[in-house]
Coordinates of C-alpha atoms in Angstrom, one line a residue:
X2 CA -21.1 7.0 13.6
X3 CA -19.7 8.9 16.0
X4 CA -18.1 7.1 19.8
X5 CA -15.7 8.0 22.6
X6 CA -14.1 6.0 24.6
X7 CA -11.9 5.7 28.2
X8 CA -8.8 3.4 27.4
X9 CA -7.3 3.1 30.7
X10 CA -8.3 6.9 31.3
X11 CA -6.9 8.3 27.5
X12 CA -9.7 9.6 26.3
X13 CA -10.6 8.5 22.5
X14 CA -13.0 9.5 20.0
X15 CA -14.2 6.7 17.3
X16 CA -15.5 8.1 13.7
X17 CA -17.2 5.4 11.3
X18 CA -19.1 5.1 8.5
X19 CA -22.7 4.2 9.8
X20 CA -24.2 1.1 8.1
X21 CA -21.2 1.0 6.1
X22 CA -19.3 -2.9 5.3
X23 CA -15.3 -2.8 6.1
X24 CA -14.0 -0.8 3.2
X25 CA -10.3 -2.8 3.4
X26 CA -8.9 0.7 4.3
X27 CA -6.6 1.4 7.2
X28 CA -7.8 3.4 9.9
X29 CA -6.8 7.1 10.6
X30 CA -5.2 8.0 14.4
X31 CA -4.9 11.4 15.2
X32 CA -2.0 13.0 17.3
X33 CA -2.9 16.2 18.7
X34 CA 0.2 19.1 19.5
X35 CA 0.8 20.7 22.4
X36 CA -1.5 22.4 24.3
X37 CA -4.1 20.8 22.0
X38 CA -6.6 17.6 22.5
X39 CA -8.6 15.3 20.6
X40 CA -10.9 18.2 20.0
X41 CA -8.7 20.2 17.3
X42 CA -9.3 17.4 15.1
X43 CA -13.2 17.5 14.8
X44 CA -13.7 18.6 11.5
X45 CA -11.8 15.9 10.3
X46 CA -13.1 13.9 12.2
X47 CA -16.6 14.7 11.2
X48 CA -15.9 14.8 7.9
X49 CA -14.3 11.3 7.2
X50 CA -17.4 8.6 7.6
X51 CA -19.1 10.6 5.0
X52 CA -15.7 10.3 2.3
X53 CA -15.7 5.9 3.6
X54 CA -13.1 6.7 6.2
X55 CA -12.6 5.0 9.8
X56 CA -11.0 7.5 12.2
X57 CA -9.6 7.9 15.9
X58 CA -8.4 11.2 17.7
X59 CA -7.1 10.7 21.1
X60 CA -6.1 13.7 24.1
X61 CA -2.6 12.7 25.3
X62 CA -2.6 12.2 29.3
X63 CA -2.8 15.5 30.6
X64 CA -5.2 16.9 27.9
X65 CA -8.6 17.7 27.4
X66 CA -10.7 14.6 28.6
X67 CA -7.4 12.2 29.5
X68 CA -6.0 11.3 33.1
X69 CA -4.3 13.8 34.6
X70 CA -1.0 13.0 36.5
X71 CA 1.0 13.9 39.5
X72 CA 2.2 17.7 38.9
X73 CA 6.5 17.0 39.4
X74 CA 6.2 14.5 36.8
X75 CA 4.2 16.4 34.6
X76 CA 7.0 19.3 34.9
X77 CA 10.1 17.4 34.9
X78 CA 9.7 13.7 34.4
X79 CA 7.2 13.0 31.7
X80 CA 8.9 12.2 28.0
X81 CA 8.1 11.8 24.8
X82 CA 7.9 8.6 25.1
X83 CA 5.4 8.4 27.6
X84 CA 2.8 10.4 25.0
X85 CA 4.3 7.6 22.7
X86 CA 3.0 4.9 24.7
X87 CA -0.3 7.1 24.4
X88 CA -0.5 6.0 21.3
X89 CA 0.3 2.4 21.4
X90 CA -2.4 2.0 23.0
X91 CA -5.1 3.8 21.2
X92 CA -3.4 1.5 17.9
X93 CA -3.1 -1.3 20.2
X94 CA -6.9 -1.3 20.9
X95 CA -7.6 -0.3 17.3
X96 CA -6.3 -3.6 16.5
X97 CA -4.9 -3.0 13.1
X98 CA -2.0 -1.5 11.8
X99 CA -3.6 2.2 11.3
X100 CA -1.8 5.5 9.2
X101 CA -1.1 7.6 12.4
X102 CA -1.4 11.4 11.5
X103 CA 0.8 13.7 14.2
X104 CA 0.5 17.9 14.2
X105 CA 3.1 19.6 16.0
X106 CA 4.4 17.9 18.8
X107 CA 2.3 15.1 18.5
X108 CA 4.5 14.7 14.7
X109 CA 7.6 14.4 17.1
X110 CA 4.8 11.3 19.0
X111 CA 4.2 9.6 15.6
X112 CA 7.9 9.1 14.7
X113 CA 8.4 8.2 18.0
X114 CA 5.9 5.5 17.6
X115 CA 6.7 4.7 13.7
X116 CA 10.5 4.1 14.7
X117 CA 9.2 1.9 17.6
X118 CA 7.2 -0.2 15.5
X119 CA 9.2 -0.5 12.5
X120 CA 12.7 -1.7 15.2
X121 CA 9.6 -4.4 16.5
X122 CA 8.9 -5.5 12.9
X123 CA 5.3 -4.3 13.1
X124 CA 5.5 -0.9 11.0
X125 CA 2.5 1.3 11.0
X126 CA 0.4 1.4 7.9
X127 CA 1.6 5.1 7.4
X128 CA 2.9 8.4 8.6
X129 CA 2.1 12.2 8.2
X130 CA 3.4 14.4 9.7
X131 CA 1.6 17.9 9.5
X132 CA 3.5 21.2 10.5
X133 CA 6.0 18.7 12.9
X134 CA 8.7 19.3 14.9
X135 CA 11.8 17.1 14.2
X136 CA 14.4 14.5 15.5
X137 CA 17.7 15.6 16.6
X138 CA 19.3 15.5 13.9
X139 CA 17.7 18.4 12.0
X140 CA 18.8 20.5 15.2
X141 CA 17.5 22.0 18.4
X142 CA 13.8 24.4 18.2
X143 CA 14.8 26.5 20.8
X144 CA 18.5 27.9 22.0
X145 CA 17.6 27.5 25.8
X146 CA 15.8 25.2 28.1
X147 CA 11.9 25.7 28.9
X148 CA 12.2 26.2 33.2
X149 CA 10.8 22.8 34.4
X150 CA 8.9 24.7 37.7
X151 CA 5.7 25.4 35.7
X152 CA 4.1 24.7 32.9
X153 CA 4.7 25.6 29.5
X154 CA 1.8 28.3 28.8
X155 CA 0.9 30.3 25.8
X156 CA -1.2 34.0 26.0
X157 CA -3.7 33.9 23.8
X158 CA -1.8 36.7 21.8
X159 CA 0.4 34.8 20.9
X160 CA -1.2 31.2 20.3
X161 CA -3.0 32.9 17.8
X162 CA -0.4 35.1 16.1
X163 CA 1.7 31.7 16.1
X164 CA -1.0 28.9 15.6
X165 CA -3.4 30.8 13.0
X166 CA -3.5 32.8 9.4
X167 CA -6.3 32.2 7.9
X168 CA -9.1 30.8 10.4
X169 CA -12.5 31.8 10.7
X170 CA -12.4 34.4 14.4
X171 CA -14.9 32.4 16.1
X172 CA -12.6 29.3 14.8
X173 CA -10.1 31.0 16.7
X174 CA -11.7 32.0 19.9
X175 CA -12.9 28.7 20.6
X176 CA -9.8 27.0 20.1
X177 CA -8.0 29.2 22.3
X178 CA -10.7 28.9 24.8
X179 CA -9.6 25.0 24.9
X180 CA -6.2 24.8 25.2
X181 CA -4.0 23.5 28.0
X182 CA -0.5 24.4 29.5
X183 CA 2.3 21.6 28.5
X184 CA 4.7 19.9 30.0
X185 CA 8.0 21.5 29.7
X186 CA 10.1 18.1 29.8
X187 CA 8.1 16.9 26.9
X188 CA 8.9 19.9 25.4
X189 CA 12.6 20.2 26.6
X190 CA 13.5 17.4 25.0
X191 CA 12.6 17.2 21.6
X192 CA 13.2 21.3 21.2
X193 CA 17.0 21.1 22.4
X194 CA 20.4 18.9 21.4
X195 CA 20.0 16.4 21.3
X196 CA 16.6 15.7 20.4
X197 CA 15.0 13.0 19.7
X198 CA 16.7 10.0 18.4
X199 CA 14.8 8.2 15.3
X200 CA 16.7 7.0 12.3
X201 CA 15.0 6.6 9.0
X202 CA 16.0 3.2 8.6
X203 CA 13.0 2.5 11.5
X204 CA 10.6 4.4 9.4
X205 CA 9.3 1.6 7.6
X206 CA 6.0 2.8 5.9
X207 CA 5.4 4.9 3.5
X208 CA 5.4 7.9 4.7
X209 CA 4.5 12.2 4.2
X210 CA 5.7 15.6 5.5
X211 CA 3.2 18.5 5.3
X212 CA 5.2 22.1 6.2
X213 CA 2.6 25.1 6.5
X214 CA 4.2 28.2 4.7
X215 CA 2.7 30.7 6.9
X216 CA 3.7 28.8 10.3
X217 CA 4.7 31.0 13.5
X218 CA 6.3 28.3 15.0
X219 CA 9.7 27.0 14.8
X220 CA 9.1 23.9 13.7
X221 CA 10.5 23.5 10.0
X222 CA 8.8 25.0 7.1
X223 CA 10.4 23.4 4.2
X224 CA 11.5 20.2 3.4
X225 CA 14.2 18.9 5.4
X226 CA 12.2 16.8 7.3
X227 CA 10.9 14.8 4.5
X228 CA 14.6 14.8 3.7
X229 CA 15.5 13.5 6.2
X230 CA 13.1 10.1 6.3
X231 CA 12.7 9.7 2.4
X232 CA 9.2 11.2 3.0
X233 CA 6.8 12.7 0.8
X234 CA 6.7 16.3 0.4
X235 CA 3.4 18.5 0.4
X236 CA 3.5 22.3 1.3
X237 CA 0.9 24.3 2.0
X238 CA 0.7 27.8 1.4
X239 CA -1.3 30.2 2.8
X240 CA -2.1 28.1 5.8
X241 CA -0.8 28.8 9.7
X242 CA 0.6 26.0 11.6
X243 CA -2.7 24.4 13.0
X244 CA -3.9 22.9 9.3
X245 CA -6.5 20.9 10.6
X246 CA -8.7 24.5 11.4
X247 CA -7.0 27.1 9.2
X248 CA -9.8 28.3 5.9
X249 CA -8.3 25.6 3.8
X250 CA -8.4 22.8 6.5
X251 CA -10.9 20.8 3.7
X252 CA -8.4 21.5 0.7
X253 CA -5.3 19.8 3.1
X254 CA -7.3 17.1 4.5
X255 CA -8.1 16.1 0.5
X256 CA -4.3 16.8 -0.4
X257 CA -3.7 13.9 2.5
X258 CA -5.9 11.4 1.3
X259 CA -5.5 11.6 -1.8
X260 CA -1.3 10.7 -0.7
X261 CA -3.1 8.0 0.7
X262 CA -4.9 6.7 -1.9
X263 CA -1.8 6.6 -4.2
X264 CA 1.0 5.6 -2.1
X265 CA -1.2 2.9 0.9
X266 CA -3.9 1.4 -0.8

């Protein structure tokens, strides 16, 4: 069964088995990147009922389907963890502790939120962090700051030559068709010193790192970020930075569960 929802004007999508009794497993959330919205997770999203699966994608405030909000905060005062308290409240409304799955800059969201919930004493059920963008401490993304009197914008040219490898062209098209400028605060302060502050000591569930080999981004493409939280460590080779619609989106989607299976339930 498929739902959406309006949480206080987030916009939410809802995946269930139909018919199906509670299977005891935790739910999935979905953290879209920049740019990006709930929709660049829909063939997960399809895909999960049908393998016993509850999921939820949500489009961060300013996305796809989500409020929008007033154009100088959006440049120069929104913050990472304004897209965390996203979050909270999709999980909040969820209702139980769910494995919250971050690409891109919505990884950078997810630790955000695991570190807040594991300093509160109420960890998430999981992390994974696919193709993500790190704290601080693994250093800055970019070597000067994003000008904060316009939006953060892409050419197509380039989303694709950095975003894609092996996905299907109409894949492609359509997915550039749909995304969205991005803040450059957000953007500002997780990609320069010092970056954002989480300490593995808050990261109090078990948790995975997924790096992409072929990634255009700068985000890292080995393992120091699992290194960094005790994480996990899955690469994936052959596959461009947006996993969840490169050929072999199926193939990592299994690799992730299966993580799941061994190291949650």
């Amino acid at each position: 069964m498929r739902e959406t929802f309006d949480l206080d004007g987030l916009y939410a999508e809802h995946a269930r088995p139909g018919g199906a009794a509670p299977s005891g497993r935790p739910p999935l959330l979905f953290v879209h990147g920049a740019g990006h919205g709930a929709w660049c997770w829909e063939g997960w999203m399809a895909a999960l009922p049908g393998l016993g699966w509850e999921a939820w994608a949500l489009s961060l405030r300013n996305h796809p389907g989500s409020r929008t909000i007033y154009w100088e905060d959006y440049l120069k005062r929104l913050r990472v963890s304004d897209y965390v308290d996203d979050v909270e409240a999709v999980a909040e409304h969820i209702g139980r502790p769910a494995i919250v799955i971050g690409h891109s800059m919505g990884g950078v969201v997810a630790q955000g939120l695991a570190g807040r919930r594991g300093q509160a004493g109420s960890p998430l059920a999981g992390l994974v962090l696919l193709a993500a963008a790190g704290p601080g401490a693994l250093g800055p993304l970019r070597a000067a700051p994003l000008p904060t009197d316009q939006p953060y914008w892409l050419t197509p040219e380039v989303a694709r030559q950095r975003y894609f490898h092996t996905a299907a062209d109409d894949v492609v098209r359509r997915a550039l068709a749909r995304l969205v400028p991005e803040s450059p605060s957000v953007m500002n302060e997780y990609s320069l010193a010092p970056g954002l502050d989480v300490k593995p000591r808050d990261i109090r569930c078990p948790s995975l790192c997924v790096s992409a080999e072929r990634d255009g981004t700068a985000v890292p493409k080995d393992g120091r970020l699992a290194e960094y939280y005790g994480a996990d460590y899955l690469l994936r080779k052959e596959s461009g930075h947006d996993v969840m619609l490169e050929a072999d989106a199926e193939a990592t989607l299994n690799d992730v569960l299966a993580w799941v299976e061994r190291r949650i339930r």
